[in-house]
Amino acid sequence: MKAVVCRSPGDLVLEDHPAPAAPPAGWALVAVSHVGICGTDYHIFEGKHPFLAYPRIMGHEVSGTVVETGEGVELAVGEPVVINPYLSCGKCIACRHGKPNCCVRIEVLGVHRDGAMCERILVPAQNLYPANGLSLADAAAVEFLAIGAHAVRRSCAEPGARTLVIGAGPIGLGTAIFARIAELDVTLLDMSSERLAFAANELGFQTLDGSRGAAPDLVREATSGEGFDVVFDATGNTQSVQSAFAHVAHGGTLVLVSVVKDDISFSDPEFHKREMTLIGSRNALRADFDHVAASIRNGAVPLAKLVTHRTSLAETPSDLARWAHEKSGLIKAVIEVG
């Protein structure tokens, strides 16, 4: 089969690759249809991912069609599916408590093991969710949107809560969209005037432009000095995460959607006097995938506006390399494989 392989940082090629064998019991073989390109994929290409062994087939935002099943699998051949790329052990403390998204031995397709920038892939059947009427193009967007949906659910925020999402990239925009679906009062903060203009003009969000003033001053002005009830940081930037603590109102909540590899420090007196809640949010659960799929079906997600770039498997090496540096106008790029 054809596969896009990142052989080493900066070296991305389309090559012939051994096709998967017949699926074992409990697994299914999926013909890949569409693959979203994630920030993680750009980081892998650029050599910025700290826990990755090359060569690697990237790709974890995936839709496809079941073409063969192993023993005990109830999915029908020909079933369109969304792939949950987080492979869990089913036995650790997190899995036993119903949180396979943070499994102790988790393996993410395209990161810890080869992913879906290829024609066919083997996946545990428990990680395949019927598309239930979604087009395969739309189904490939479910995973990246589920990250934000999970973070919003983790926040336990009440309708009307004054909410700040920091970072207007795909994950931040997804978080903002699902915060709005949850009836939160959403504002986006970013340093990019271009992305904020997209969020305001195309998606209808209130915005704060961090390039035109200090973030603490903007937050104070927007909230009459009180801060936001809920703050989501989706920047992947250490300084932003540390600064986010100061944007939270007394009694409020900070949700860390993105992850940074550095230590995070904050003022303990400030943290305690506000009686803040600090929440980490990792990956997503089946409930989040289902919520996203239903929201796309009912028209609550402006998906046509979010997917700004498309490419083919053959053109992915050149396009992905270019988009890693040329970000203007780019929100979400999708590879059309099938």
Short mmCIF file of N, CA, C and O in Angstrom, two decimals, residues 160-206:
data_model
loop_
_atom_site.label_atom_id
_atom_site.label_comp_id
_atom_site.label_asym_id
_atom_site.label_seq_id
_atom_site.Cartn_x
_atom_site.Cartn_y
_atom_site.Cartn_z
N GLY A 160 -24.16 30.06 30.87
CA GLY A 160 -24.00 31.47 31.18
C GLY A 160 -22.66 31.83 31.79
O GLY A 160 -22.36 33.03 31.94
N ALA A 161 -21.86 30.84 32.16
CA ALA A 161 -20.57 31.14 32.78
C ALA A 161 -19.71 31.97 31.83
O ALA A 161 -19.58 31.66 30.65
N ARG A 162 -19.11 33.02 32.38
CA ARG A 162 -18.23 33.88 31.58
C ARG A 162 -16.93 33.12 31.32
O ARG A 162 -16.20 32.76 32.25
N THR A 163 -16.63 32.88 30.04
CA THR A 163 -15.62 31.89 29.66
C THR A 163 -14.59 32.49 28.72
O THR A 163 -14.94 33.18 27.75
N LEU A 164 -13.33 32.21 28.99
CA LEU A 164 -12.22 32.64 28.14
C LEU A 164 -11.52 31.41 27.58
O LEU A 164 -11.13 30.52 28.32
N VAL A 165 -11.36 31.37 26.26
CA VAL A 165 -10.55 30.35 25.60
C VAL A 165 -9.31 31.03 25.07
O VAL A 165 -9.40 31.95 24.25
N ILE A 166 -8.15 30.60 25.55
CA ILE A 166 -6.89 31.19 25.11
C ILE A 166 -6.28 30.29 24.04
O ILE A 166 -6.04 29.11 24.27
N GLY A 167 -6.09 30.87 22.85
CA GLY A 167 -5.56 30.12 21.72
C GLY A 167 -6.64 29.87 20.69
O GLY A 167 -7.60 29.14 20.95
N ALA A 168 -6.49 30.48 19.50
CA ALA A 168 -7.50 30.38 18.45
C ALA A 168 -7.06 29.47 17.31
O ALA A 168 -7.41 29.68 16.16
N GLY A 169 -6.26 28.44 17.66
CA GLY A 169 -5.95 27.39 16.71
C GLY A 169 -7.10 26.41 16.63
O GLY A 169 -8.17 26.61 17.24
N PRO A 170 -6.93 25.30 15.91
CA PRO A 170 -8.04 24.34 15.76
C PRO A 170 -8.57 23.81 17.08
O PRO A 170 -9.80 23.70 17.25
N ILE A 171 -7.69 23.49 18.03
CA ILE A 171 -8.17 22.97 19.32
C ILE A 171 -8.89 24.06 20.11
O ILE A 171 -9.94 23.82 20.71
N GLY A 172 -8.35 25.26 20.12
CA GLY A 172 -9.01 26.36 20.81
C GLY A 172 -10.35 26.70 20.19
O GLY A 172 -11.34 26.94 20.91
N LEU A 173 -10.41 26.71 18.86
CA LEU A 173 -11.69 27.00 18.19
C LEU A 173 -12.71 25.90 18.48
O LEU A 173 -13.89 26.18 18.72
N GLY A 174 -12.25 24.64 18.47
CA GLY A 174 -13.15 23.54 18.82
C GLY A 174 -13.66 23.66 20.25
O GLY A 174 -14.85 23.43 20.53
N THR A 175 -12.76 24.05 21.16
CA THR A 175 -13.17 24.25 22.56
C THR A 175 -14.20 25.36 22.65
O THR A 175 -15.22 25.23 23.35
N ALA A 176 -13.95 26.46 21.94
CA ALA A 176 -14.88 27.59 21.97
C ALA A 176 -16.25 27.20 21.41
O ALA A 176 -17.29 27.57 21.95
N ILE A 177 -16.24 26.43 20.32
CA ILE A 177 -17.51 26.01 19.71
C ILE A 177 -18.31 25.15 20.68
O ILE A 177 -19.53 25.35 20.84
N PHE A 178 -17.64 24.22 21.36
CA PHE A 178 -18.40 23.35 22.27
C PHE A 178 -18.72 24.04 23.59
O PHE A 178 -19.70 23.67 24.25
N ALA A 179 -17.95 25.05 23.94
CA ALA A 179 -18.35 25.88 25.08
C ALA A 179 -19.63 26.65 24.74
O ALA A 179 -20.54 26.78 25.57
N ARG A 180 -19.71 27.13 23.51
CA ARG A 180 -20.93 27.83 23.09
C ARG A 180 -22.11 26.86 23.01
O ARG A 180 -23.23 27.23 23.41
N ILE A 181 -21.89 25.66 22.52
CA ILE A 181 -22.96 24.66 22.49
C ILE A 181 -23.46 24.37 23.91
O ILE A 181 -24.65 24.12 24.11
N ALA A 182 -22.54 24.43 24.89
CA ALA A 182 -22.91 24.23 26.30
C ALA A 182 -23.52 25.49 26.93
O ALA A 182 -23.75 25.52 28.14
N GLU A 183 -23.75 26.52 26.10
CA GLU A 183 -24.40 27.77 26.50
C GLU A 183 -23.54 28.59 27.44
O GLU A 183 -24.05 29.33 28.29
N LEU A 184 -22.21 28.48 27.29
CA LEU A 184 -21.32 29.37 28.02
C LEU A 184 -21.15 30.67 27.23
O LEU A 184 -21.36 30.72 26.02
N ASP A 185 -20.77 31.72 27.93
CA ASP A 185 -20.56 33.04 27.32
C ASP A 185 -19.08 33.14 26.96
O ASP A 185 -18.24 33.38 27.82
N VAL A 186 -18.75 32.96 25.68
CA VAL A 186 -17.38 32.67 25.26
C VAL A 186 -16.68 33.87 24.64
O VAL A 186 -17.22 34.56 23.77
N THR A 187 -15.42 34.08 25.09
CA THR A 187 -14.50 35.04 24.48
C THR A 187 -13.21 34.31 24.14
O THR A 187 -12.76 33.46 24.91
N LEU A 188 -12.61 34.66 23.00
CA LEU A 188 -11.34 34.06 22.57
C LEU A 188 -10.22 35.09 22.70
O LEU A 188 -10.39 36.26 22.33
N LEU A 189 -9.07 34.64 23.21
CA LEU A 189 -7.87 35.47 23.32
C LEU A 189 -6.75 34.83 22.53
O LEU A 189 -6.49 33.63 22.66
N ASP A 190 -6.08 35.62 21.69
CA ASP A 190 -4.95 35.11 20.92
C ASP A 190 -4.04 36.28 20.58
O ASP A 190 -4.42 37.45 20.71
N MET A 191 -2.82 35.95 20.11
CA MET A 191 -1.89 36.98 19.66
C MET A 191 -2.00 37.24 18.17
O MET A 191 -1.38 38.17 17.66
N SER A 192 -2.76 36.41 17.46
CA SER A 192 -2.88 36.53 16.00
C SER A 192 -4.15 37.30 15.63
O SER A 192 -5.27 36.80 15.82
N SER A 193 -3.98 38.48 15.07
CA SER A 193 -5.13 39.26 14.64
C SER A 193 -5.88 38.55 13.53
O SER A 193 -7.12 38.63 13.44
N GLU A 194 -5.15 37.80 12.67
CA GLU A 194 -5.80 37.08 11.57
C GLU A 194 -6.72 35.99 12.10
O GLU A 194 -7.87 35.87 11.65
N ARG A 195 -6.24 35.22 13.06
CA ARG A 195 -7.09 34.15 13.60
C ARG A 195 -8.27 34.71 14.38
O ARG A 195 -9.37 34.16 14.35
N LEU A 196 -8.05 35.79 15.10
CA LEU A 196 -9.14 36.40 15.84
C LEU A 196 -10.20 36.98 14.89
O LEU A 196 -11.40 36.91 15.17
N ALA A 197 -9.75 37.53 13.76
CA ALA A 197 -10.71 38.04 12.78
C ALA A 197 -11.55 36.90 12.22
O ALA A 197 -12.77 37.04 12.02
N PHE A 198 -10.93 35.74 12.00
CA PHE A 198 -11.69 34.56 11.55
C PHE A 198 -12.70 34.15 12.61
O PHE A 198 -13.87 33.90 12.31
N ALA A 199 -12.25 34.11 13.88
CA ALA A 199 -13.14 33.70 14.97
C ALA A 199 -14.32 34.65 15.11
O ALA A 199 -15.45 34.22 15.37
N ALA A 200 -14.07 35.94 14.91
CA ALA A 200 -15.13 36.93 15.07
C ALA A 200 -16.04 36.97 13.85
O ALA A 200 -17.28 36.91 13.97
N ASN A 201 -15.45 37.06 12.66
CA ASN A 201 -16.23 37.30 11.45
C ASN A 201 -16.90 36.04 10.90
O ASN A 201 -18.01 36.10 10.37
N GLU A 202 -16.20 34.91 11.01
CA GLU A 202 -16.73 33.66 10.45
C GLU A 202 -17.51 32.83 11.47
O GLU A 202 -18.45 32.13 11.13
N LEU A 203 -17.08 32.91 12.75
CA LEU A 203 -17.69 32.06 13.77
C LEU A 203 -18.52 32.83 14.80
O LEU A 203 -19.22 32.22 15.60
N GLY A 204 -18.40 34.16 14.79
CA GLY A 204 -19.25 34.97 15.65
C GLY A 204 -18.85 35.06 17.10
O GLY A 204 -19.69 35.33 17.97
N PHE A 205 -17.54 34.89 17.40
CA PHE A 205 -17.09 34.95 18.79
C PHE A 205 -16.63 36.35 19.18
O PHE A 205 -16.11 37.11 18.35
N GLN A 206 -16.80 36.68 20.47
CA GLN A 206 -16.14 37.85 21.04
C GLN A 206 -14.65 37.54 21.14
O GLN A 206 -14.25 36.40 21.40
#
